[in-house]
């Protein structure tokens, strides 16, 4: 277990713009999930939970029952990334299970209704963009949401290579958020490690999802701290 504690906010989301490390459980050992999450608890602020429906992406993962089980074992802020064609059917179940924030993709229909539903349920509301989805798709909603997730790989699988082309869009989101003084976090997800994380930080990201680069390591808490140190250095 980690020797030092640098990052625990409990279920509080933290302040917009603060650096946050969000290990993705997708790369954890699903047979020992609670233990794995416990290993990163003192080195992370958020836990990123990847939900895949087999329609929006060609893969299936987990749903509300697993979130509810993890909730009993972890005080972290649960950041649920819903890679789903019809997330509206499940938002209440995720809220009930203990999700703190949910992020839905802008590539599906009904974005305004989904934001309203997340708000009604008391969830932090996020919108995700695939690598080839332009900033314009999220721009009309920036004042209504808490988080923009810029995918730095095409969603569906862990362990893919970071797509640097996305950084110009991250910079566009950062410019819009800062010029409007909006309380919106900018998250990157896909191929993030202590080399790519700093690049995303320089472009304006402040929440860093990492699966393989954390749970693929023997000491996942050290890996999370390595990413934190690297992104903090990039911002200073
Ligand atoms: C991909 C998921 C990611 C994934 C990232 O569709 O949204 O959260 O877990 O995994 P790595 O960090 O291995 O690219
Ligand atoms: Zn994700």
PDB file of C-alpha atoms and ligand atoms in Angstrom:
ATOM      1  CA  UNK A   1       0.000   0.000   0.000  1.00  0.00           C
ATOM      2  CA  UNK A   2       1.133   3.582  -0.566  1.00  0.00           C
ATOM      3  CA  UNK A   3       3.335   5.086   2.092  1.00  0.00           C
ATOM      4  CA  UNK A   4       2.175   8.653   1.566  1.00  0.00           C
ATOM      5  CA  UNK A   5      -1.218  10.144   1.044  1.00  0.00           C
ATOM      6  CA  UNK A   6      -1.394  12.998  -1.432  1.00  0.00           C
ATOM      7  CA  UNK A   7      -4.877  12.963  -2.805  1.00  0.00           C
ATOM      8  CA  UNK A   8      -8.062  12.155  -1.053  1.00  0.00           C
ATOM      9  CA  UNK A   9     -11.158  14.267  -1.452  1.00  0.00           C
ATOM     10  CA  UNK A  10     -13.692  11.572  -0.552  1.00  0.00           C
ATOM     11  CA  UNK A  11     -16.795  11.922  -2.692  1.00  0.00           C
ATOM     12  CA  UNK A  12     -16.312  15.672  -3.054  1.00  0.00           C
ATOM     13  CA  UNK A  13     -15.587  16.410  -6.719  1.00  0.00           C
ATOM     14  CA  UNK A  14     -12.891  19.004  -5.965  1.00  0.00           C
ATOM     15  CA  UNK A  15     -12.705  22.474  -7.486  1.00  0.00           C
ATOM     16  CA  UNK A  16     -13.035  22.985 -11.235  1.00  0.00           C
ATOM     17  CA  UNK A  17      -9.613  23.132 -12.840  1.00  0.00           C
ATOM     18  CA  UNK A  18      -7.811  21.262 -10.052  1.00  0.00           C
ATOM     19  CA  UNK A  19      -5.571  18.413 -11.134  1.00  0.00           C
ATOM     20  CA  UNK A  20      -7.251  15.077 -10.584  1.00  0.00           C
ATOM     21  CA  UNK A  21      -6.020  11.556 -11.290  1.00  0.00           C
ATOM     22  CA  UNK A  22      -8.742   9.080 -12.215  1.00  0.00           C
ATOM     23  CA  UNK A  23      -7.619   5.449 -12.468  1.00  0.00           C
ATOM     24  CA  UNK A  24      -9.842   3.493 -14.854  1.00  0.00           C
ATOM     25  CA  UNK A  25     -11.105   0.211 -13.441  1.00  0.00           C
ATOM     26  CA  UNK A  26     -11.255  -1.188 -16.965  1.00  0.00           C
ATOM     27  CA  UNK A  27      -7.600  -2.185 -16.610  1.00  0.00           C
ATOM     28  CA  UNK A  28      -7.998  -3.612 -13.086  1.00  0.00           C
ATOM     29  CA  UNK A  29      -8.390  -7.268 -12.157  1.00  0.00           C
ATOM     30  CA  UNK A  30     -12.186  -7.618 -12.115  1.00  0.00           C
ATOM     31  CA  UNK A  31     -11.847 -10.616  -9.832  1.00  0.00           C
ATOM     32  CA  UNK A  32     -10.238  -8.454  -7.167  1.00  0.00           C
ATOM     33  CA  UNK A  33     -11.819  -5.104  -7.903  1.00  0.00           C
ATOM     34  CA  UNK A  34     -12.292  -3.787  -4.368  1.00  0.00           C
ATOM     35  CA  UNK A  35      -8.708  -4.641  -3.478  1.00  0.00           C
ATOM     36  CA  UNK A  36      -7.357  -3.017  -6.634  1.00  0.00           C
ATOM     37  CA  UNK A  37      -9.379   0.150  -6.044  1.00  0.00           C
ATOM     38  CA  UNK A  38      -8.108   0.230  -2.457  1.00  0.00           C
ATOM     39  CA  UNK A  39      -4.550   0.171  -3.772  1.00  0.00           C
ATOM     40  CA  UNK A  40      -4.990   3.472  -5.605  1.00  0.00           C
ATOM     41  CA  UNK A  41      -7.289   5.167  -3.098  1.00  0.00           C
ATOM     42  CA  UNK A  42      -4.678   7.416  -1.515  1.00  0.00           C
ATOM     43  CA  UNK A  43      -3.091   8.336  -4.849  1.00  0.00           C
ATOM     44  CA  UNK A  44      -6.247   9.294  -6.736  1.00  0.00           C
ATOM     45  CA  UNK A  45      -9.156  11.690  -6.379  1.00  0.00           C
ATOM     46  CA  UNK A  46     -11.599  10.021  -8.721  1.00  0.00           C
ATOM     47  CA  UNK A  47     -12.311   6.479  -9.842  1.00  0.00           C
ATOM     48  CA  UNK A  48     -13.174   6.215 -13.537  1.00  0.00           C
ATOM     49  CA  UNK A  49     -15.787   3.543 -14.261  1.00  0.00           C
ATOM     50  CA  UNK A  50     -16.106   2.575 -17.927  1.00  0.00           C
ATOM     51  CA  UNK A  51     -19.567   1.380 -18.876  1.00  0.00           C
ATOM     52  CA  UNK A  52     -19.882  -0.165 -22.351  1.00  0.00           C
ATOM     53  CA  UNK A  53     -23.135  -1.401 -23.822  1.00  0.00           C
ATOM     54  CA  UNK A  54     -22.058  -3.435 -26.852  1.00  0.00           C
ATOM     55  CA  UNK A  55     -23.895  -0.947 -29.134  1.00  0.00           C
ATOM     56  CA  UNK A  56     -22.259   2.456 -28.824  1.00  0.00           C
ATOM     57  CA  UNK A  57     -18.960   0.599 -28.624  1.00  0.00           C
ATOM     58  CA  UNK A  58     -18.259  -3.001 -29.623  1.00  0.00           C
ATOM     59  CA  UNK A  59     -17.551  -4.164 -26.098  1.00  0.00           C
ATOM     60  CA  UNK A  60     -19.409  -4.950 -22.886  1.00  0.00           C
ATOM     61  CA  UNK A  61     -18.283  -4.152 -19.389  1.00  0.00           C
ATOM     62  CA  UNK A  62     -20.123  -3.415 -16.183  1.00  0.00           C
ATOM     63  CA  UNK A  63     -23.254  -1.718 -14.913  1.00  0.00           C
ATOM     64  CA  UNK A  64     -24.968  -0.375 -11.786  1.00  0.00           C
ATOM     65  CA  UNK A  65     -24.652  -3.562  -9.650  1.00  0.00           C
ATOM     66  CA  UNK A  66     -20.858  -3.386  -9.826  1.00  0.00           C
ATOM     67  CA  UNK A  67     -20.933   0.341  -9.008  1.00  0.00           C
ATOM     68  CA  UNK A  68     -23.128  -0.436  -5.986  1.00  0.00           C
ATOM     69  CA  UNK A  69     -20.733  -3.129  -4.807  1.00  0.00           C
ATOM     70  CA  UNK A  70     -17.681  -0.898  -5.222  1.00  0.00           C
ATOM     71  CA  UNK A  71     -19.481   1.911  -3.397  1.00  0.00           C
ATOM     72  CA  UNK A  72     -19.436  -0.229  -0.254  1.00  0.00           C
ATOM     73  CA  UNK A  73     -15.654  -0.500  -0.477  1.00  0.00           C
ATOM     74  CA  UNK A  74     -14.490   2.906  -1.665  1.00  0.00           C
ATOM     75  CA  UNK A  75     -14.984   6.539  -0.610  1.00  0.00           C
ATOM     76  CA  UNK A  76     -13.636   7.902  -3.933  1.00  0.00           C
ATOM     77  CA  UNK A  77     -15.631  10.132  -6.275  1.00  0.00           C
ATOM     78  CA  UNK A  78     -17.068   7.756  -8.900  1.00  0.00           C
ATOM     79  CA  UNK A  79     -16.727   9.212 -12.400  1.00  0.00           C
ATOM     80  CA  UNK A  80     -18.893   7.001 -14.619  1.00  0.00           C
ATOM     81  CA  UNK A  81     -18.184   7.134 -18.342  1.00  0.00           C
ATOM     82  CA  UNK A  82     -21.262   5.829 -20.109  1.00  0.00           C
ATOM     83  CA  UNK A  83     -20.327   4.567 -23.572  1.00  0.00           C
ATOM     84  CA  UNK A  84     -23.938   3.760 -24.309  1.00  0.00           C
ATOM     85  CA  UNK A  85     -26.491   4.423 -27.045  1.00  0.00           C
ATOM     86  CA  UNK A  86     -29.298   4.904 -24.519  1.00  0.00           C
ATOM     87  CA  UNK A  87     -27.791   6.066 -21.198  1.00  0.00           C
ATOM     88  CA  UNK A  88     -31.028   7.806 -20.199  1.00  0.00           C
ATOM     89  CA  UNK A  89     -32.546   4.428 -19.316  1.00  0.00           C
ATOM     90  CA  UNK A  90     -29.856   3.805 -16.743  1.00  0.00           C
ATOM     91  CA  UNK A  91     -28.944   7.181 -15.184  1.00  0.00           C
ATOM     92  CA  UNK A  92     -31.274   6.721 -12.214  1.00  0.00           C
ATOM     93  CA  UNK A  93     -29.827   3.276 -11.567  1.00  0.00           C
ATOM     94  CA  UNK A  94     -26.289   4.657 -11.625  1.00  0.00           C
ATOM     95  CA  UNK A  95     -27.240   7.478  -9.248  1.00  0.00           C
ATOM     96  CA  UNK A  96     -28.922   4.971  -6.927  1.00  0.00           C
ATOM     97  CA  UNK A  97     -25.867   2.709  -7.072  1.00  0.00           C
ATOM     98  CA  UNK A  98     -23.590   5.514  -5.868  1.00  0.00           C
ATOM     99  CA  UNK A  99     -22.246   7.216  -8.992  1.00  0.00           C
ATOM    100  CA  UNK A 100     -21.161  10.813  -8.311  1.00  0.00           C
ATOM    101  CA  UNK A 101     -20.757  12.003 -11.865  1.00  0.00           C
ATOM    102  CA  UNK A 102     -21.936  10.569 -15.152  1.00  0.00           C
ATOM    103  CA  UNK A 103     -20.602  11.424 -18.578  1.00  0.00           C
ATOM    104  CA  UNK A 104     -22.614  10.699 -21.719  1.00  0.00           C
ATOM    105  CA  UNK A 105     -21.436  11.000 -25.306  1.00  0.00           C
ATOM    106  CA  UNK A 106     -22.547  13.901 -27.513  1.00  0.00           C
ATOM    107  CA  UNK A 107     -22.617  11.587 -30.540  1.00  0.00           C
ATOM    108  CA  UNK A 108     -25.994  10.210 -29.415  1.00  0.00           C
ATOM    109  CA  UNK A 109     -29.290  12.127 -29.538  1.00  0.00           C
ATOM    110  CA  UNK A 110     -31.028  13.915 -26.670  1.00  0.00           C
ATOM    111  CA  UNK A 111     -28.064  15.679 -25.070  1.00  0.00           C
ATOM    112  CA  UNK A 112     -30.132  18.488 -23.487  1.00  0.00           C
ATOM    113  CA  UNK A 113     -32.573  16.006 -21.940  1.00  0.00           C
ATOM    114  CA  UNK A 114     -29.756  13.847 -20.621  1.00  0.00           C
ATOM    115  CA  UNK A 115     -28.108  16.857 -18.945  1.00  0.00           C
ATOM    116  CA  UNK A 116     -31.447  17.796 -17.348  1.00  0.00           C
ATOM    117  CA  UNK A 117     -31.907  14.224 -16.134  1.00  0.00           C
ATOM    118  CA  UNK A 118     -28.416  14.097 -14.615  1.00  0.00           C
ATOM    119  CA  UNK A 119     -29.091  17.400 -12.839  1.00  0.00           C
ATOM    120  CA  UNK A 120     -32.415  16.156 -11.448  1.00  0.00           C
ATOM    121  CA  UNK A 121     -30.681  13.072 -10.096  1.00  0.00           C
ATOM    122  CA  UNK A 122     -28.008  15.172  -8.367  1.00  0.00           C
ATOM    123  CA  UNK A 123     -25.235  13.818 -10.576  1.00  0.00           C
ATOM    124  CA  UNK A 124     -22.349  15.901 -11.856  1.00  0.00           C
ATOM    125  CA  UNK A 125     -22.957  16.126 -15.583  1.00  0.00           C
ATOM    126  CA  UNK A 126     -20.316  15.437 -18.217  1.00  0.00           C
ATOM    127  CA  UNK A 127     -20.269  15.307 -21.991  1.00  0.00           C
ATOM    128  CA  UNK A 128     -17.768  13.183 -23.899  1.00  0.00           C
ATOM    129  CA  UNK A 129     -16.457  13.708 -27.424  1.00  0.00           C
ATOM    130  CA  UNK A 130     -14.924  11.017 -29.584  1.00  0.00           C
ATOM    131  CA  UNK A 131     -11.575  11.931 -31.188  1.00  0.00           C
ATOM    132  CA  UNK A 132     -13.243  12.899 -34.479  1.00  0.00           C
ATOM    133  CA  UNK A 133     -16.131  14.859 -32.927  1.00  0.00           C
ATOM    134  CA  UNK A 134     -15.489  18.617 -33.145  1.00  0.00           C
ATOM    135  CA  UNK A 135     -15.566  21.122 -30.304  1.00  0.00           C
ATOM    136  CA  UNK A 136     -18.729  22.658 -31.861  1.00  0.00           C
ATOM    137  CA  UNK A 137     -20.724  19.613 -30.716  1.00  0.00           C
ATOM    138  CA  UNK A 138     -20.206  20.465 -27.059  1.00  0.00           C
ATOM    139  CA  UNK A 139     -19.975  24.272 -27.287  1.00  0.00           C
ATOM    140  CA  UNK A 140     -23.744  24.967 -26.893  1.00  0.00           C
ATOM    141  CA  UNK A 141     -23.842  23.010 -23.629  1.00  0.00           C
ATOM    142  CA  UNK A 142     -20.762  24.366 -21.847  1.00  0.00           C
ATOM    143  CA  UNK A 143     -22.751  26.510 -19.424  1.00  0.00           C
ATOM    144  CA  UNK A 144     -24.917  23.578 -18.364  1.00  0.00           C
ATOM    145  CA  UNK A 145     -22.291  20.959 -17.577  1.00  0.00           C
ATOM    146  CA  UNK A 146     -19.498  20.211 -15.123  1.00  0.00           C
ATOM    147  CA  UNK A 147     -17.089  18.316 -17.330  1.00  0.00           C
ATOM    148  CA  UNK A 148     -15.973  17.838 -20.928  1.00  0.00           C
ATOM    149  CA  UNK A 149     -14.295  14.519 -21.646  1.00  0.00           C
ATOM    150  CA  UNK A 150     -12.065  14.608 -24.716  1.00  0.00           C
ATOM    151  CA  UNK A 151     -11.377  11.026 -25.757  1.00  0.00           C
ATOM    152  CA  UNK A 152      -7.768  10.608 -26.801  1.00  0.00           C
ATOM    153  CA  UNK A 153      -8.511   7.163 -28.286  1.00  0.00           C
ATOM    154  CA  UNK A 154     -11.653   5.818 -29.933  1.00  0.00           C
ATOM    155  CA  UNK A 155     -13.674   4.429 -27.036  1.00  0.00           C
ATOM    156  CA  UNK A 156     -14.226   0.736 -26.519  1.00  0.00           C
ATOM    157  CA  UNK A 157     -10.948  -0.720 -25.360  1.00  0.00           C
ATOM    158  CA  UNK A 158      -8.125  -0.003 -22.946  1.00  0.00           C
ATOM    159  CA  UNK A 159      -4.468  -0.112 -23.892  1.00  0.00           C
ATOM    160  CA  UNK A 160      -4.651   1.926 -27.109  1.00  0.00           C
ATOM    161  CA  UNK A 161      -2.171   4.587 -28.193  1.00  0.00           C
ATOM    162  CA  UNK A 162      -2.750   8.231 -27.295  1.00  0.00           C
ATOM    163  CA  UNK A 163      -3.930  10.395 -30.221  1.00  0.00           C
ATOM    164  CA  UNK A 164      -2.010  13.673 -30.047  1.00  0.00           C
ATOM    165  CA  UNK A 165      -4.215  15.246 -32.727  1.00  0.00           C
ATOM    166  CA  UNK A 166      -6.936  15.658 -30.106  1.00  0.00           C
ATOM    167  CA  UNK A 167      -4.874  18.209 -28.170  1.00  0.00           C
ATOM    168  CA  UNK A 168      -5.896  21.117 -30.391  1.00  0.00           C
ATOM    169  CA  UNK A 169      -9.503  20.384 -29.401  1.00  0.00           C
ATOM    170  CA  UNK A 170      -8.543  20.217 -25.728  1.00  0.00           C
ATOM    171  CA  UNK A 171      -7.019  23.671 -26.155  1.00  0.00           C
ATOM    172  CA  UNK A 172     -10.238  24.919 -27.800  1.00  0.00           C
ATOM    173  CA  UNK A 173     -12.302  23.658 -24.870  1.00  0.00           C
ATOM    174  CA  UNK A 174      -9.871  25.235 -22.387  1.00  0.00           C
ATOM    175  CA  UNK A 175     -10.020  28.598 -24.177  1.00  0.00           C
ATOM    176  CA  UNK A 176     -13.836  28.583 -24.139  1.00  0.00           C
ATOM    177  CA  UNK A 177     -14.029  27.509 -20.490  1.00  0.00           C
ATOM    178  CA  UNK A 178     -11.518  30.128 -19.374  1.00  0.00           C
ATOM    179  CA  UNK A 179     -12.932  32.963 -21.457  1.00  0.00           C
ATOM    180  CA  UNK A 180     -16.365  32.343 -19.937  1.00  0.00           C
ATOM    181  CA  UNK A 181     -14.937  31.682 -16.440  1.00  0.00           C
ATOM    182  CA  UNK A 182     -16.974  28.478 -16.480  1.00  0.00           C
ATOM    183  CA  UNK A 183     -16.694  25.918 -13.655  1.00  0.00           C
ATOM    184  CA  UNK A 184     -16.000  23.061 -16.070  1.00  0.00           C
ATOM    185  CA  UNK A 185     -13.368  20.352 -15.766  1.00  0.00           C
ATOM    186  CA  UNK A 186     -11.569  19.075 -18.854  1.00  0.00           C
ATOM    187  CA  UNK A 187     -10.805  15.368 -18.785  1.00  0.00           C
ATOM    188  CA  UNK A 188      -8.692  13.276 -21.126  1.00  0.00           C
ATOM    189  CA  UNK A 189      -9.069   9.521 -21.475  1.00  0.00           C
ATOM    190  CA  UNK A 190      -7.102   7.027 -23.543  1.00  0.00           C
ATOM    191  CA  UNK A 191      -3.392   6.248 -23.619  1.00  0.00           C
ATOM    192  CA  UNK A 192      -2.659   8.629 -20.739  1.00  0.00           C
ATOM    193  CA  UNK A 193       0.601   8.056 -18.859  1.00  0.00           C
ATOM    194  CA  UNK A 194       3.437  10.155 -17.440  1.00  0.00           C
ATOM    195  CA  UNK A 195       4.554  11.122 -20.968  1.00  0.00           C
ATOM    196  CA  UNK A 196       1.220  11.889 -22.635  1.00  0.00           C
ATOM    197  CA  UNK A 197      -0.463  13.311 -19.509  1.00  0.00           C
ATOM    198  CA  UNK A 198       1.845  16.359 -19.450  1.00  0.00           C
ATOM    199  CA  UNK A 199       1.095  17.052 -23.126  1.00  0.00           C
ATOM    200  CA  UNK A 200      -2.617  17.049 -22.345  1.00  0.00           C
ATOM    201  CA  UNK A 201      -2.002  19.215 -19.272  1.00  0.00           C
ATOM    202  CA  UNK A 202      -0.188  21.804 -21.377  1.00  0.00           C
ATOM    203  CA  UNK A 203      -3.149  21.838 -23.772  1.00  0.00           C
ATOM    204  CA  UNK A 204      -5.483  22.552 -20.844  1.00  0.00           C
ATOM    205  CA  UNK A 205      -6.697  19.242 -19.436  1.00  0.00           C
ATOM    206  CA  UNK A 206      -7.001  18.907 -15.663  1.00  0.00           C
ATOM    207  CA  UNK A 207      -8.515  15.432 -15.114  1.00  0.00           C
ATOM    208  CA  UNK A 208      -6.419  12.488 -16.230  1.00  0.00           C
ATOM    209  CA  UNK A 209      -7.925   9.031 -16.734  1.00  0.00           C
ATOM    210  CA  UNK A 210      -5.428   6.198 -16.897  1.00  0.00           C
ATOM    211  CA  UNK A 211      -6.130   2.485 -17.058  1.00  0.00           C
ATOM    212  CA  UNK A 212      -3.171   0.446 -18.300  1.00  0.00           C
ATOM    213  CA  UNK A 213      -0.605   2.990 -17.115  1.00  0.00           C
ATOM    214  CA  UNK A 214      -1.868   2.541 -13.532  1.00  0.00           C
ATOM    215  CA  UNK A 215      -3.379  -0.935 -13.087  1.00  0.00           C
ATOM    216  CA  UNK A 216      -0.919  -2.465 -15.548  1.00  0.00           C
ATOM    217  CA  UNK A 217       1.889  -1.644 -13.151  1.00  0.00           C
ATOM    218  CA  UNK A 218       2.976  -3.718 -10.178  1.00  0.00           C
ATOM    219  CA  UNK A 219       2.550  -0.746  -7.822  1.00  0.00           C
ATOM    220  CA  UNK A 220      -0.461   1.105  -9.194  1.00  0.00           C
ATOM    221  CA  UNK A 221      -0.330   3.821  -6.517  1.00  0.00           C
ATOM    222  CA  UNK A 222       3.219   4.722  -7.594  1.00  0.00           C
ATOM    223  CA  UNK A 223       2.096   4.883 -11.202  1.00  0.00           C
ATOM    224  CA  UNK A 224      -0.715   7.262 -10.260  1.00  0.00           C
ATOM    225  CA  UNK A 225       1.753   9.445  -8.353  1.00  0.00           C
ATOM    226  CA  UNK A 226       4.152   9.422 -11.327  1.00  0.00           C
ATOM    227  CA  UNK A 227       1.390  10.767 -13.561  1.00  0.00           C
ATOM    228  CA  UNK A 228       0.473  13.399 -10.968  1.00  0.00           C
ATOM    229  CA  UNK A 229       4.069  14.594 -10.632  1.00  0.00           C
ATOM    230  CA  UNK A 230       4.461  14.765 -14.402  1.00  0.00           C
ATOM    231  CA  UNK A 231       1.276  16.773 -15.022  1.00  0.00           C
ATOM    232  CA  UNK A 232       1.988  19.120 -12.121  1.00  0.00           C
ATOM    233  CA  UNK A 233       5.448  19.782 -13.529  1.00  0.00           C
ATOM    234  CA  UNK A 234       3.942  20.450 -16.953  1.00  0.00           C
ATOM    235  CA  UNK A 235       1.551  23.026 -15.527  1.00  0.00           C
ATOM    236  CA  UNK A 236       4.162  24.915 -13.499  1.00  0.00           C
TER     237      UNK A 236
HETATM  238  C1  LIG B   1     -11.661   3.471 -23.366  1.00  0.00           C
HETATM  239  C2  LIG B   1     -12.040   3.873 -21.981  1.00  0.00           C
HETATM  240  C3  LIG B   1     -10.893   4.285 -21.155  1.00  0.00           C
HETATM  241  C4  LIG B   1      -9.872   3.208 -20.911  1.00  0.00           C
HETATM  242  C5  LIG B   1      -8.528   3.863 -20.929  1.00  0.00           C
HETATM  243  O1  LIG B   1     -12.786   3.329 -24.133  1.00  0.00           O
HETATM  244  O2  LIG B   1     -12.966   4.948 -21.991  1.00  0.00           O
HETATM  245  O3  LIG B   1     -11.294   4.860 -19.903  1.00  0.00           O
HETATM  246  O4  LIG B   1     -10.029   2.531 -19.701  1.00  0.00           O
HETATM  247  O5  LIG B   1      -7.572   2.887 -20.861  1.00  0.00           O
HETATM  248  P1  LIG B   1      -6.040   3.184 -21.121  1.00  0.00           P
HETATM  249  O6  LIG B   1      -5.604   4.176 -20.089  1.00  0.00           O
HETATM  250  O7  LIG B   1      -5.418   1.853 -20.997  1.00  0.00           O
HETATM  251  O8  LIG B   1      -5.950   3.777 -22.516  1.00  0.00           O
HETATM  252 ZN1  LIG B   2     -13.337   6.053 -20.040  1.00  0.00          ZN
END
